[in-house]
PDB file of C-alpha atoms in Angstrom:
ATOM      1  CA  MET A   1     110.005  74.871 145.954  1.00  0.00           C
ATOM      2  CA  ARG A   2     111.349  73.211 142.802  1.00  0.00           C
ATOM      3  CA  SER A   3     110.137  71.974 140.130  1.00  0.00           C
ATOM      4  CA  THR A   4     110.388  70.446 136.504  1.00  0.00           C
ATOM      5  CA  GLN A   5     109.229  70.550 133.202  1.00  0.00           C
ATOM      6  CA  ALA A   6     107.999  67.148 131.902  1.00  0.00           C
ATOM      7  CA  GLY A   7     105.550  67.845 129.063  1.00  0.00           C
ATOM      8  CA  PHE A   8     106.570  68.749 125.177  1.00  0.00           C
ATOM      9  CA  ARG A   9     107.840  72.385 123.676  1.00  0.00           C
ATOM     10  CA  SER A  10     106.389  71.196 119.890  1.00  0.00           C
ATOM     11  CA  GLY A  11     104.286  69.096 117.931  1.00  0.00           C
ATOM     12  CA  VAL A  12     106.401  66.330 115.142  1.00  0.00           C
ATOM     13  CA  ALA A  13     104.839  65.049 112.621  1.00  0.00           C
ATOM     14  CA  GLY A  14     101.772  66.766 112.322  1.00  0.00           C
ATOM     15  CA  GLU A  15     101.181  65.765 116.127  1.00  0.00           C
ATOM     16  CA  GLY A  16     100.988  68.918 118.638  1.00  0.00           C
ATOM     17  CA  PRO A  17     102.914  69.217 121.887  1.00  0.00           C
ATOM     18  CA  ALA A  18      99.420  67.981 123.531  1.00  0.00           C
ATOM     19  CA  ASP A  19      99.334  65.274 121.084  1.00  0.00           C
ATOM     20  CA  LEU A  20     102.451  64.169 121.903  1.00  0.00           C
ATOM     21  CA  LEU A  21     101.909  63.758 125.804  1.00  0.00           C
ATOM     22  CA  VAL A  22      98.853  62.031 124.933  1.00  0.00           C
ATOM     23  CA  ARG A  23     100.483  59.353 123.933  1.00  0.00           C
ATOM     24  CA  LEU A  24     104.115  59.508 125.268  1.00  0.00           C
ATOM     25  CA  GLY A  25     103.283  61.257 128.387  1.00  0.00           C
ATOM     26  CA  PRO A  26     105.507  63.290 130.827  1.00  0.00           C
ATOM     27  CA  THR A  27     108.540  62.056 130.648  1.00  0.00           C
ATOM     28  CA  VAL A  28     111.515  63.337 132.365  1.00  0.00           C
ATOM     29  CA  PHE A  29     115.190  62.703 131.575  1.00  0.00           C
ATOM     30  CA  VAL A  30     117.077  60.912 133.915  1.00  0.00           C
ATOM     31  CA  ASP A  31     121.060  59.777 134.507  1.00  0.00           C
ATOM     32  CA  ILE A  32     121.009  56.137 136.192  1.00  0.00           C
ATOM     33  CA  GLY A  33     124.170  53.590 137.913  1.00  0.00           C
ATOM     34  CA  LEU A  34     124.791  52.064 140.762  1.00  0.00           C
ATOM     35  CA  LYS A  35     127.393  54.379 141.986  1.00  0.00           C
ATOM     36  CA  SER A  36     128.417  58.183 141.285  1.00  0.00           C
ATOM     37  CA  ARG A  37     131.645  59.538 140.489  1.00  0.00           C
ATOM     38  CA  SER A  38     131.069  62.344 141.578  1.00  0.00           C
ATOM     39  CA  GLN A  39     133.115  64.100 144.200  1.00  0.00           C
ATOM     40  CA  PRO A  40     131.445  64.709 148.600  1.00  0.00           C
ATOM     41  CA  GLY A  41     129.422  67.662 147.338  1.00  0.00           C
ATOM     42  CA  GLU A  42     129.213  67.792 143.853  1.00  0.00           C
ATOM     43  CA  ALA A  43     126.154  66.486 141.805  1.00  0.00           C
ATOM     44  CA  PRO A  44     125.984  62.957 141.336  1.00  0.00           C
ATOM     45  CA  ASP A  45     127.695  61.696 137.881  1.00  0.00           C
ATOM     46  CA  LEU A  46     126.558  58.072 136.984  1.00  0.00           C
ATOM     47  CA  PRO A  47     127.157  56.797 133.762  1.00  0.00           C
ATOM     48  CA  GLU A  48     123.891  56.938 132.074  1.00  0.00           C
ATOM     49  CA  LYS A  49     122.766  59.822 131.480  1.00  0.00           C
ATOM     50  CA  ARG A  50     119.525  61.801 129.813  1.00  0.00           C
ATOM     51  CA  VAL A  51     118.013  58.654 129.858  1.00  0.00           C
ATOM     52  CA  LYS A  52     114.138  58.447 128.823  1.00  0.00           C
ATOM     53  CA  ALA A  53     111.916  58.532 131.883  1.00  0.00           C
ATOM     54  CA  LEU A  54     107.958  58.016 132.174  1.00  0.00           C
ATOM     55  CA  VAL A  55     106.302  59.879 135.066  1.00  0.00           C
ATOM     56  CA  ASP A  56     102.789  56.731 135.183  1.00  0.00           C
ATOM     57  CA  THR A  57     100.390  57.512 137.915  1.00  0.00           C
ATOM     58  CA  ARG A  58      99.485  53.868 137.009  1.00  0.00           C
ATOM     59  CA  ALA A  59     102.339  52.217 138.527  1.00  0.00           C
ATOM     60  CA  GLY A  60     103.081  51.216 142.270  1.00  0.00           C
ATOM     61  CA  GLY A  61     106.492  51.001 142.347  1.00  0.00           C
ATOM     62  CA  ASP A  62     109.201  52.171 139.802  1.00  0.00           C
ATOM     63  CA  CYS A  63     110.642  50.334 137.125  1.00  0.00           C
ATOM     64  CA  ILE A  64     113.722  50.375 135.073  1.00  0.00           C
ATOM     65  CA  ASP A  65     114.181  48.541 131.576  1.00  0.00           C
ATOM     66  CA  ASP A  66     115.737  45.178 131.801  1.00  0.00           C
ATOM     67  CA  ALA A  67     118.195  45.340 128.975  1.00  0.00           C
ATOM     68  CA  LEU A  68     119.044  48.690 130.161  1.00  0.00           C
ATOM     69  CA  ALA A  69     119.642  47.646 133.991  1.00  0.00           C
ATOM     70  CA  ARG A  70     121.313  44.146 132.384  1.00  0.00           C
ATOM     71  CA  ARG A  71     123.780  46.763 130.507  1.00  0.00           C
ATOM     72  CA  LEU A  72     124.814  48.456 133.266  1.00  0.00           C
ATOM     73  CA  LYS A  73     125.515  46.105 135.534  1.00  0.00           C
ATOM     74  CA  LEU A  74     122.943  46.908 138.157  1.00  0.00           C
ATOM     75  CA  PRO A  75     123.054  44.168 140.844  1.00  0.00           C
ATOM     76  CA  VAL A  76     120.537  41.667 141.263  1.00  0.00           C
ATOM     77  CA  HIS A  77     118.931  41.574 144.592  1.00  0.00           C
ATOM     78  CA  ASP A  78     115.796  39.999 144.298  1.00  0.00           C
ATOM     79  CA  GLU A  79     113.117  38.054 142.236  1.00  0.00           C
ATOM     80  CA  GLY A  80     109.451  37.322 141.886  1.00  0.00           C
ATOM     81  CA  GLU A  81     106.684  37.233 138.547  1.00  0.00           C
ATOM     82  CA  ILE A  82     105.367  39.657 136.940  1.00  0.00           C
ATOM     83  CA  SER A  83     101.460  38.876 135.705  1.00  0.00           C
ATOM     84  CA  GLY A  84      98.799  40.620 133.317  1.00  0.00           C
ATOM     85  CA  VAL A  85      96.881  40.323 129.731  1.00  0.00           C
ATOM     86  CA  GLY A  86     100.331  38.901 128.311  1.00  0.00           C
ATOM     87  CA  GLY A  87     100.362  36.083 130.850  1.00  0.00           C
ATOM     88  CA  ARG A  88     102.999  35.577 133.891  1.00  0.00           C
ATOM     89  CA  HIS A  89     106.760  35.753 133.270  1.00  0.00           C
ATOM     90  CA  ARG A  90     109.703  35.616 135.648  1.00  0.00           C
ATOM     91  CA  ALA A  91     111.014  39.446 136.602  1.00  0.00           C
ATOM     92  CA  PHE A  92     113.998  41.022 138.951  1.00  0.00           C
ATOM     93  CA  ILE A  93     114.173  43.624 140.794  1.00  0.00           C
ATOM     94  CA  TYR A  94     117.378  45.891 140.485  1.00  0.00           C
ATOM     95  CA  THR A  95     119.672  47.995 143.180  1.00  0.00           C
ATOM     96  CA  ALA A  96     119.811  51.539 141.320  1.00  0.00           C
ATOM     97  CA  ARG A  97     120.569  55.167 141.788  1.00  0.00           C
ATOM     98  CA  ILE A  98     118.593  57.207 139.381  1.00  0.00           C
ATOM     99  CA  TYR A  99     118.996  60.942 139.412  1.00  0.00           C
ATOM    100  CA  ILE A 100     116.897  63.408 138.364  1.00  0.00           C
ATOM    101  CA  PRO A 101     119.257  66.541 137.852  1.00  0.00           C
ATOM    102  CA  SER A 102     116.249  69.343 137.015  1.00  0.00           C
ATOM    103  CA  LEU A 103     115.221  67.992 140.442  1.00  0.00           C
ATOM    104  CA  ASP A 104     118.540  67.929 141.875  1.00  0.00           C
ATOM    105  CA  ARG A 105     117.271  64.143 143.504  1.00  0.00           C
ATOM    106  CA  LEU A 106     119.150  61.150 143.673  1.00  0.00           C
ATOM    107  CA  LEU A 107     116.652  58.239 144.094  1.00  0.00           C
ATOM    108  CA  PHE A 108     118.711  54.875 145.718  1.00  0.00           C
ATOM    109  CA  GLN A 109     115.766  52.147 145.249  1.00  0.00           C
ATOM    110  CA  PRO A 110     114.709  48.984 143.935  1.00  0.00           C
ATOM    111  CA  PHE A 111     113.636  48.566 140.299  1.00  0.00           C
ATOM    112  CA  THR A 112     111.927  45.949 139.123  1.00  0.00           C
ATOM    113  CA  GLY A 113     112.734  44.831 135.334  1.00  0.00           C
ATOM    114  CA  VAL A 114     110.180  44.921 132.556  1.00  0.00           C
ATOM    115  CA  LYS A 115     110.851  44.746 129.099  1.00  0.00           C
ATOM    116  CA  LEU A 116     110.326  48.456 127.808  1.00  0.00           C
ATOM    117  CA  TYR A 117     112.860  47.671 125.173  1.00  0.00           C
ATOM    118  CA  GLU A 118     111.786  44.661 123.784  1.00  0.00           C
ATOM    119  CA  GLY A 119     108.256  46.045 124.011  1.00  0.00           C
ATOM    120  CA  GLU A 120     109.184  49.109 121.848  1.00  0.00           C
ATOM    121  CA  ARG A 121     108.371  51.650 124.297  1.00  0.00           C
ATOM    122  CA  TRP A 122     109.877  55.360 124.053  1.00  0.00           C
ATOM    123  CA  HIS A 123     110.591  55.445 128.196  1.00  0.00           C
ATOM    124  CA  ARG A 124     113.861  53.410 129.712  1.00  0.00           C
ATOM    125  CA  VAL A 125     112.392  53.820 132.786  1.00  0.00           C
ATOM    126  CA  ILE A 126     109.010  54.204 134.740  1.00  0.00           C
ATOM    127  CA  LEU A 127     108.190  56.591 137.848  1.00  0.00           C
ATOM    128  CA  GLY A 128     105.385  55.073 139.942  1.00  0.00           C
ATOM    129  CA  ARG A 129     103.178  56.938 142.390  1.00  0.00           C
ATOM    130  CA  VAL A 130     106.607  56.050 145.458  1.00  0.00           C
ATOM    131  CA  PHE A 131     107.972  58.666 143.475  1.00  0.00           C
ATOM    132  CA  LEU A 132     105.390  60.921 143.228  1.00  0.00           C
ATOM    133  CA  ARG A 133     104.400  60.905 147.041  1.00  0.00           C
ATOM    134  CA  GLN A 134     106.960  63.436 147.433  1.00  0.00           C
ATOM    135  CA  TYR A 135     105.250  65.043 144.143  1.00  0.00           C
ATOM    136  CA  ARG A 136     102.777  67.364 143.569  1.00  0.00           C
ATOM    137  CA  LEU A 137     101.956  66.805 139.875  1.00  0.00           C
ATOM    138  CA  ALA A 138      99.643  69.228 137.338  1.00  0.00           C
ATOM    139  CA  TYR A 139      98.364  67.991 133.849  1.00  0.00           C
ATOM    140  CA  ASP A 140      97.244  70.474 131.770  1.00  0.00           C
ATOM    141  CA  GLY A 141      96.906  68.612 128.346  1.00  0.00           C
ATOM    142  CA  LEU A 142      95.312  71.805 126.309  1.00  0.00           C
ATOM    143  CA  THR A 143      97.340  75.115 126.597  1.00  0.00           C
ATOM    144  CA  GLY A 144     100.794  73.740 128.342  1.00  0.00           C
ATOM    145  CA  ARG A 145      99.934  75.789 131.530  1.00  0.00           C
ATOM    146  CA  CYS A 146     100.893  74.805 134.326  1.00  0.00           C
ATOM    147  CA  ARG A 147      98.632  74.935 137.500  1.00  0.00           C
ATOM    148  CA  SER A 148      99.817  74.275 141.548  1.00  0.00           C
ATOM    149  CA  SER A 149      98.664  74.819 144.644  1.00  0.00           C
ATOM    150  CA  SER A 150     101.210  75.385 147.831  1.00  0.00           C
ATOM    151  CA  PRO A 151     101.698  73.065 150.489  1.00  0.00           C
ATOM    152  CA  ALA A 152     100.284  75.311 152.533  1.00  0.00           C
ATOM    153  CA  GLY A 153      96.772  74.829 149.879  1.00  0.00           C
ATOM    154  CA  GLN A 154      98.162  79.029 148.358  1.00  0.00           C
ATOM    155  CA  ARG A 155      96.498  78.500 144.684  1.00  0.00           C
ATOM    156  CA  TRP A 156      98.764  80.331 142.184  1.00  0.00           C
ATOM    157  CA  GLN A 157      98.953  80.034 138.168  1.00  0.00           C
ATOM    158  CA  GLY A 158     101.335  80.488 135.495  1.00  0.00           C
ATOM    159  CA  ARG A 159     103.511  79.839 133.404  1.00  0.00           C
ATOM    160  CA  LEU A 160     106.999  78.065 133.940  1.00  0.00           C
ATOM    161  CA  ALA A 161     110.290  80.201 133.587  1.00  0.00           C
ATOM    162  CA  PRO A 162     112.501  77.599 131.514  1.00  0.00           C
ATOM    163  CA  SER A 163     115.505  79.138 131.641  1.00  0.00           C
ATOM    164  CA  ALA A 164     115.236  78.752 135.942  1.00  0.00           C
ATOM    165  CA  ARG A 165     113.833  75.576 135.791  1.00  0.00           C
ATOM    166  CA  ARG A 166     111.391  76.905 138.620  1.00  0.00           C
ATOM    167  CA  PHE A 167     107.901  78.254 138.783  1.00  0.00           C
ATOM    168  CA  ALA A 168     106.869  81.812 138.387  1.00  0.00           C
ATOM    169  CA  PRO A 169     103.555  82.615 139.313  1.00  0.00           C
ATOM    170  CA  SER A 170     101.925  85.002 136.546  1.00  0.00           C
ATOM    171  CA  ARG A 171     105.214  85.031 134.915  1.00  0.00           C
ATOM    172  CA  SER A 172     105.634  84.372 130.765  1.00  0.00           C
ATOM    173  CA  PRO A 173     108.159  83.074 129.336  1.00  0.00           C
ATOM    174  CA  ARG A 174     110.555  85.617 127.558  1.00  0.00           C
ATOM    175  CA  GLN A 175     110.474  85.858 123.921  1.00  0.00           C
ATOM    176  CA  GLY A 176     112.866  83.596 122.137  1.00  0.00           C
ATOM    177  CA  GLU A 177     113.866  81.991 125.453  1.00  0.00           C
ATOM    178  CA  GLU A 178     114.437  77.880 124.978  1.00  0.00           C
ATOM    179  CA  MET A 179     114.935  75.324 126.557  1.00  0.00           C
ATOM    180  CA  PRO A 180     118.400  73.148 125.198  1.00  0.00           C
ATOM    181  CA  ARG A 181     117.178  70.527 123.572  1.00  0.00           C
ATOM    182  CA  PRO A 182     117.216  67.126 124.708  1.00  0.00           C
ATOM    183  CA  THR A 183     119.456  64.522 123.332  1.00  0.00           C
ATOM    184  CA  PRO A 184     117.852  61.842 121.458  1.00  0.00           C
ATOM    185  CA  HIS A 185     117.932  58.213 123.081  1.00  0.00           C
ATOM    186  CA  PRO A 186     118.470  54.805 120.602  1.00  0.00           C
ATOM    187  CA  SER A 187     115.297  53.711 120.225  1.00  0.00           C
ATOM    188  CA  PRO A 188     112.758  51.647 117.549  1.00  0.00           C
ATOM    189  CA  VAL A 189     110.322  54.166 118.108  1.00  0.00           C
ATOM    190  CA  SER A 190     111.297  57.759 116.258  1.00  0.00           C
ATOM    191  CA  SER A 191     113.900  59.490 118.336  1.00  0.00           C
ATOM    192  CA  ALA A 192     112.612  62.916 116.195  1.00  0.00           C
ATOM    193  CA  TYR A 193     110.000  63.073 119.225  1.00  0.00           C
ATOM    194  CA  ALA A 194     112.786  63.371 121.536  1.00  0.00           C
ATOM    195  CA  ALA A 195     113.856  66.590 119.611  1.00  0.00           C
ATOM    196  CA  SER A 196     110.647  68.247 121.025  1.00  0.00           C
ATOM    197  CA  ALA A 197     110.006  66.875 124.273  1.00  0.00           C
ATOM    198  CA  ILE A 198     110.283  68.324 128.083  1.00  0.00           C
ATOM    199  CA  THR A 199     110.495  71.528 127.470  1.00  0.00           C
ATOM    200  CA  LEU A 200     107.645  73.584 127.933  1.00  0.00           C
ATOM    201  CA  ALA A 201     105.387  72.014 130.500  1.00  0.00           C
ATOM    202  CA  GLU A 202     101.629  70.574 129.873  1.00  0.00           C
ATOM    203  CA  ALA A 203     103.473  68.810 132.578  1.00  0.00           C
ATOM    204  CA  VAL A 204     104.676  69.380 135.673  1.00  0.00           C
ATOM    205  CA  ILE A 205     105.947  67.852 138.707  1.00  0.00           C
ATOM    206  CA  ALA A 206     106.323  70.031 141.607  1.00  0.00           C
ATOM    207  CA  ALA A 207     108.278  69.247 145.130  1.00  0.00           C
ATOM    208  CA  ILE A 208     106.469  70.142 147.647  1.00  0.00           C
ATOM    209  CA  SER A 209     109.213  71.216 150.321  1.00  0.00           C
ATOM    210  CA  THR A 210     108.239  68.292 152.390  1.00  0.00           C
ATOM    211  CA  TYR A 211     111.741  67.081 151.695  1.00  0.00           C
ATOM    212  CA  SER A 212     113.145  66.417 155.157  1.00  0.00           C
ATOM    213  CA  SER A 213     116.861  67.376 155.899  1.00  0.00           C
ATOM    214  CA  GLY A 214     117.320  63.653 157.058  1.00  0.00           C
ATOM    215  CA  TRP A 215     116.520  62.559 153.586  1.00  0.00           C
ATOM    216  CA  TRP A 216     118.424  65.446 151.676  1.00  0.00           C
ATOM    217  CA  ALA A 217     121.267  64.698 153.812  1.00  0.00           C
ATOM    218  CA  ARG A 218     121.036  61.276 152.861  1.00  0.00           C
ATOM    219  CA  SER A 219     120.470  62.084 149.229  1.00  0.00           C
ATOM    220  CA  ARG A 220     123.421  63.926 148.771  1.00  0.00           C
ATOM    221  CA  MET A 221     126.093  60.891 150.206  1.00  0.00           C
ATOM    222  CA  PRO A 222     128.561  60.282 147.753  1.00  0.00           C
ATOM    223  CA  GLY A 223     128.292  56.999 146.279  1.00  0.00           C
ATOM    224  CA  PRO A 224     130.138  54.002 147.924  1.00  0.00           C
TER     225      PRO A 224
ATOM    226  CA  MET B   1     122.750  36.330 135.947  1.00  0.00           C
ATOM    227  CA  THR B   2     124.334  35.734 139.276  1.00  0.00           C
ATOM    228  CA  SER B   3     121.383  32.822 141.336  1.00  0.00           C
ATOM    229  CA  LEU B   4     119.752  34.093 144.328  1.00  0.00           C
ATOM    230  CA  LYS B   5     118.315  30.711 145.011  1.00  0.00           C
ATOM    231  CA  PRO B   6     121.048  29.975 148.388  1.00  0.00           C
ATOM    232  CA  ASP B   7     120.002  33.335 149.818  1.00  0.00           C
ATOM    233  CA  ILE B   8     115.915  32.715 148.795  1.00  0.00           C
ATOM    234  CA  VAL B   9     116.343  29.206 150.291  1.00  0.00           C
ATOM    235  CA  ALA B  10     117.949  30.977 153.749  1.00  0.00           C
ATOM    236  CA  PHE B  11     115.478  33.856 153.643  1.00  0.00           C
ATOM    237  CA  GLU B  12     112.773  30.950 153.906  1.00  0.00           C
ATOM    238  CA  ARG B  13     114.410  29.287 156.383  1.00  0.00           C
ATOM    239  CA  MET B  14     113.680  32.227 158.705  1.00  0.00           C
ATOM    240  CA  LYS B  15     110.716  33.801 157.336  1.00  0.00           C
ATOM    241  CA  ALA B  16     108.848  32.611 160.015  1.00  0.00           C
ATOM    242  CA  GLU B  17     111.213  34.588 162.607  1.00  0.00           C
ATOM    243  CA  LEU B  18     111.856  37.461 160.213  1.00  0.00           C
ATOM    244  CA  GLU B  19     108.114  38.247 160.103  1.00  0.00           C
ATOM    245  CA  ALA B  20     107.898  37.987 163.728  1.00  0.00           C
ATOM    246  CA  ASN B  21     110.695  40.331 164.389  1.00  0.00           C
ATOM    247  CA  HIS B  22     111.694  42.450 161.457  1.00  0.00           C
ATOM    248  CA  LEU B  23     107.799  43.328 159.922  1.00  0.00           C
ATOM    249  CA  HIS B  24     107.608  45.630 157.009  1.00  0.00           C
ATOM    250  CA  ALA B  25     112.233  45.864 157.719  1.00  0.00           C
ATOM    251  CA  ARG B  26     114.655  45.597 154.440  1.00  0.00           C
ATOM    252  CA  VAL B  27     116.521  42.358 154.856  1.00  0.00           C
ATOM    253  CA  LEU B  28     119.357  41.558 153.856  1.00  0.00           C
ATOM    254  CA  PHE B  29     120.907  37.988 153.160  1.00  0.00           C
ATOM    255  CA  HIS B  30     124.706  37.237 151.557  1.00  0.00           C
ATOM    256  CA  ASP B  31     126.030  33.606 151.450  1.00  0.00           C
ATOM    257  CA  ALA B  32     122.845  31.644 152.516  1.00  0.00           C
ATOM    258  CA  ALA B  33     123.638  34.066 155.874  1.00  0.00           C
ATOM    259  CA  PHE B  34     120.933  36.544 157.755  1.00  0.00           C
ATOM    260  CA  VAL B  35     123.672  39.576 157.613  1.00  0.00           C
ATOM    261  CA  GLY B  36     120.884  42.062 158.967  1.00  0.00           C
ATOM    262  CA  ALA B  37     117.819  44.188 158.782  1.00  0.00           C
ATOM    263  CA  PHE B  38     117.283  47.618 158.012  1.00  0.00           C
ATOM    264  CA  PRO B  39     114.144  50.227 158.562  1.00  0.00           C
ATOM    265  CA  ASP B  40     114.797  51.342 154.752  1.00  0.00           C
ATOM    266  CA  PHE B  41     116.935  50.895 151.800  1.00  0.00           C
ATOM    267  CA  GLU B  42     119.887  51.381 153.852  1.00  0.00           C
ATOM    268  CA  ALA B  43     120.001  47.460 153.534  1.00  0.00           C
ATOM    269  CA  ALA B  44     121.711  48.549 149.609  1.00  0.00           C
ATOM    270  CA  THR B  45     124.090  50.469 150.565  1.00  0.00           C
ATOM    271  CA  VAL B  46     125.307  48.180 153.126  1.00  0.00           C
ATOM    272  CA  ALA B  47     125.014  45.487 150.223  1.00  0.00           C
ATOM    273  CA  VAL B  48     127.239  47.260 147.894  1.00  0.00           C
ATOM    274  CA  GLU B  49     129.818  48.894 150.497  1.00  0.00           C
ATOM    275  CA  ARG B  50     130.490  45.070 151.571  1.00  0.00           C
ATOM    276  CA  PHE B  51     129.399  42.739 148.491  1.00  0.00           C
ATOM    277  CA  ASP B  52     129.555  45.082 145.896  1.00  0.00           C
ATOM    278  CA  THR B  53     127.661  43.680 142.739  1.00  0.00           C
ATOM    279  CA  GLY B  54     126.350  40.626 144.652  1.00  0.00           C
ATOM    280  CA  PRO B  55     125.144  38.304 144.993  1.00  0.00           C
ATOM    281  CA  TYR B  56     123.138  39.565 147.555  1.00  0.00           C
ATOM    282  CA  LEU B  57     119.154  39.444 148.379  1.00  0.00           C
ATOM    283  CA  ILE B  58     117.512  42.320 149.649  1.00  0.00           C
ATOM    284  CA  ARG B  59     113.927  41.770 150.487  1.00  0.00           C
ATOM    285  CA  GLN B  60     111.225  43.526 152.654  1.00  0.00           C
ATOM    286  CA  VAL B  61     109.148  41.474 154.991  1.00  0.00           C
ATOM    287  CA  GLY B  62     106.098  40.768 154.180  1.00  0.00           C
ATOM    288  CA  ALA B  63     105.634  42.975 150.929  1.00  0.00           C
ATOM    289  CA  GLY B  64     102.824  42.239 148.789  1.00  0.00           C
ATOM    290  CA  ALA B  65     102.574  42.470 145.461  1.00  0.00           C
ATOM    291  CA  VAL B  66     103.009  45.796 142.760  1.00  0.00           C
ATOM    292  CA  GLN B  67     100.864  47.251 140.845  1.00  0.00           C
ATOM    293  CA  LEU B  68     102.940  47.859 137.919  1.00  0.00           C
ATOM    294  CA  PRO B  69     101.617  50.110 134.402  1.00  0.00           C
ATOM    295  CA  GLY B  70      98.866  48.140 131.876  1.00  0.00           C
ATOM    296  CA  GLY B  71      97.155  46.436 134.738  1.00  0.00           C
ATOM    297  CA  MET B  72     100.960  44.122 135.432  1.00  0.00           C
ATOM    298  CA  VAL B  73     101.534  43.444 139.094  1.00  0.00           C
ATOM    299  CA  PHE B  74     104.423  42.003 140.236  1.00  0.00           C
ATOM    300  CA  ARG B  75     105.163  39.221 143.695  1.00  0.00           C
ATOM    301  CA  PRO B  76     107.654  39.227 144.962  1.00  0.00           C
ATOM    302  CA  ALA B  77     108.819  35.224 144.691  1.00  0.00           C
ATOM    303  CA  HIS B  78     108.216  35.224 149.094  1.00  0.00           C
ATOM    304  CA  ALA B  79     104.808  36.158 148.233  1.00  0.00           C
ATOM    305  CA  LEU B  80     103.913  33.848 145.219  1.00  0.00           C
ATOM    306  CA  ASP B  81     101.289  30.892 146.116  1.00  0.00           C
ATOM    307  CA  THR B  82     103.794  28.396 144.812  1.00  0.00           C
ATOM    308  CA  GLY B  83     105.991  29.591 147.131  1.00  0.00           C
ATOM    309  CA  GLY B  84     108.579  30.848 144.701  1.00  0.00           C
ATOM    310  CA  LEU B  85     110.807  28.694 144.261  1.00  0.00           C
TER     311      LEU B  85
END
């Protein structure tokens, strides 16, 4: 089972980790691009690294910031229309590779372009329920502990093992154990929050061990 | 921004045939010509290999609206009431 943390390690400016999780939501770092520069067998090397991605159960599909997609020159392969309370506007669908290092998962798929930067959102990518279909999301805003169940239904409880980035049932993090701090990403919203993001878990994405070998083989293929 | 209009026009012209023979498949169009139908997003692998950054159209036949955060909905151009063009 592969897992990653998507919560907040500490608070910022009077807000605790639980407050940040409420306000910002589960977040993972991802790398983005069209073509990987890595050699076969190596982890994908995409040009834009450590981009903040919101794991959002309200979203059906996955989204990318329009400005970021244009800057990375991602190809537009379809278009359509976004409608909501703010009216409707034209939207584009981009082809992109997104690599989630902590899950060692490479996505190559369509992403709907949305105006996250213009909207002063903290994230530049939204991973929705299509992404979550491969995962189990355990969210505990109270304690920072995580709880999940195995694919077979066996329950367990414990904290995360940050250094291993894996679940460690009944194991507490070693005292003084600390995860590397994420690099703040330029944002109109204060980047101070980035310094506290994504280490000990309020939220955990646990990969259900249902990766088919076929999917795995495809995802590890080098970029064209 | 590159224009997808010729490919979209070609898709619309073939829409009935595609829905009959390739429902839910991802279809690839380039230079206003049908390139192929694929069961998944493998269409993009072919597109990037052959046409790099395009323009090309990749569209799922029969795809409907996609729910986005904040109550927003994305509708593919071919699913719009106006015909999308």
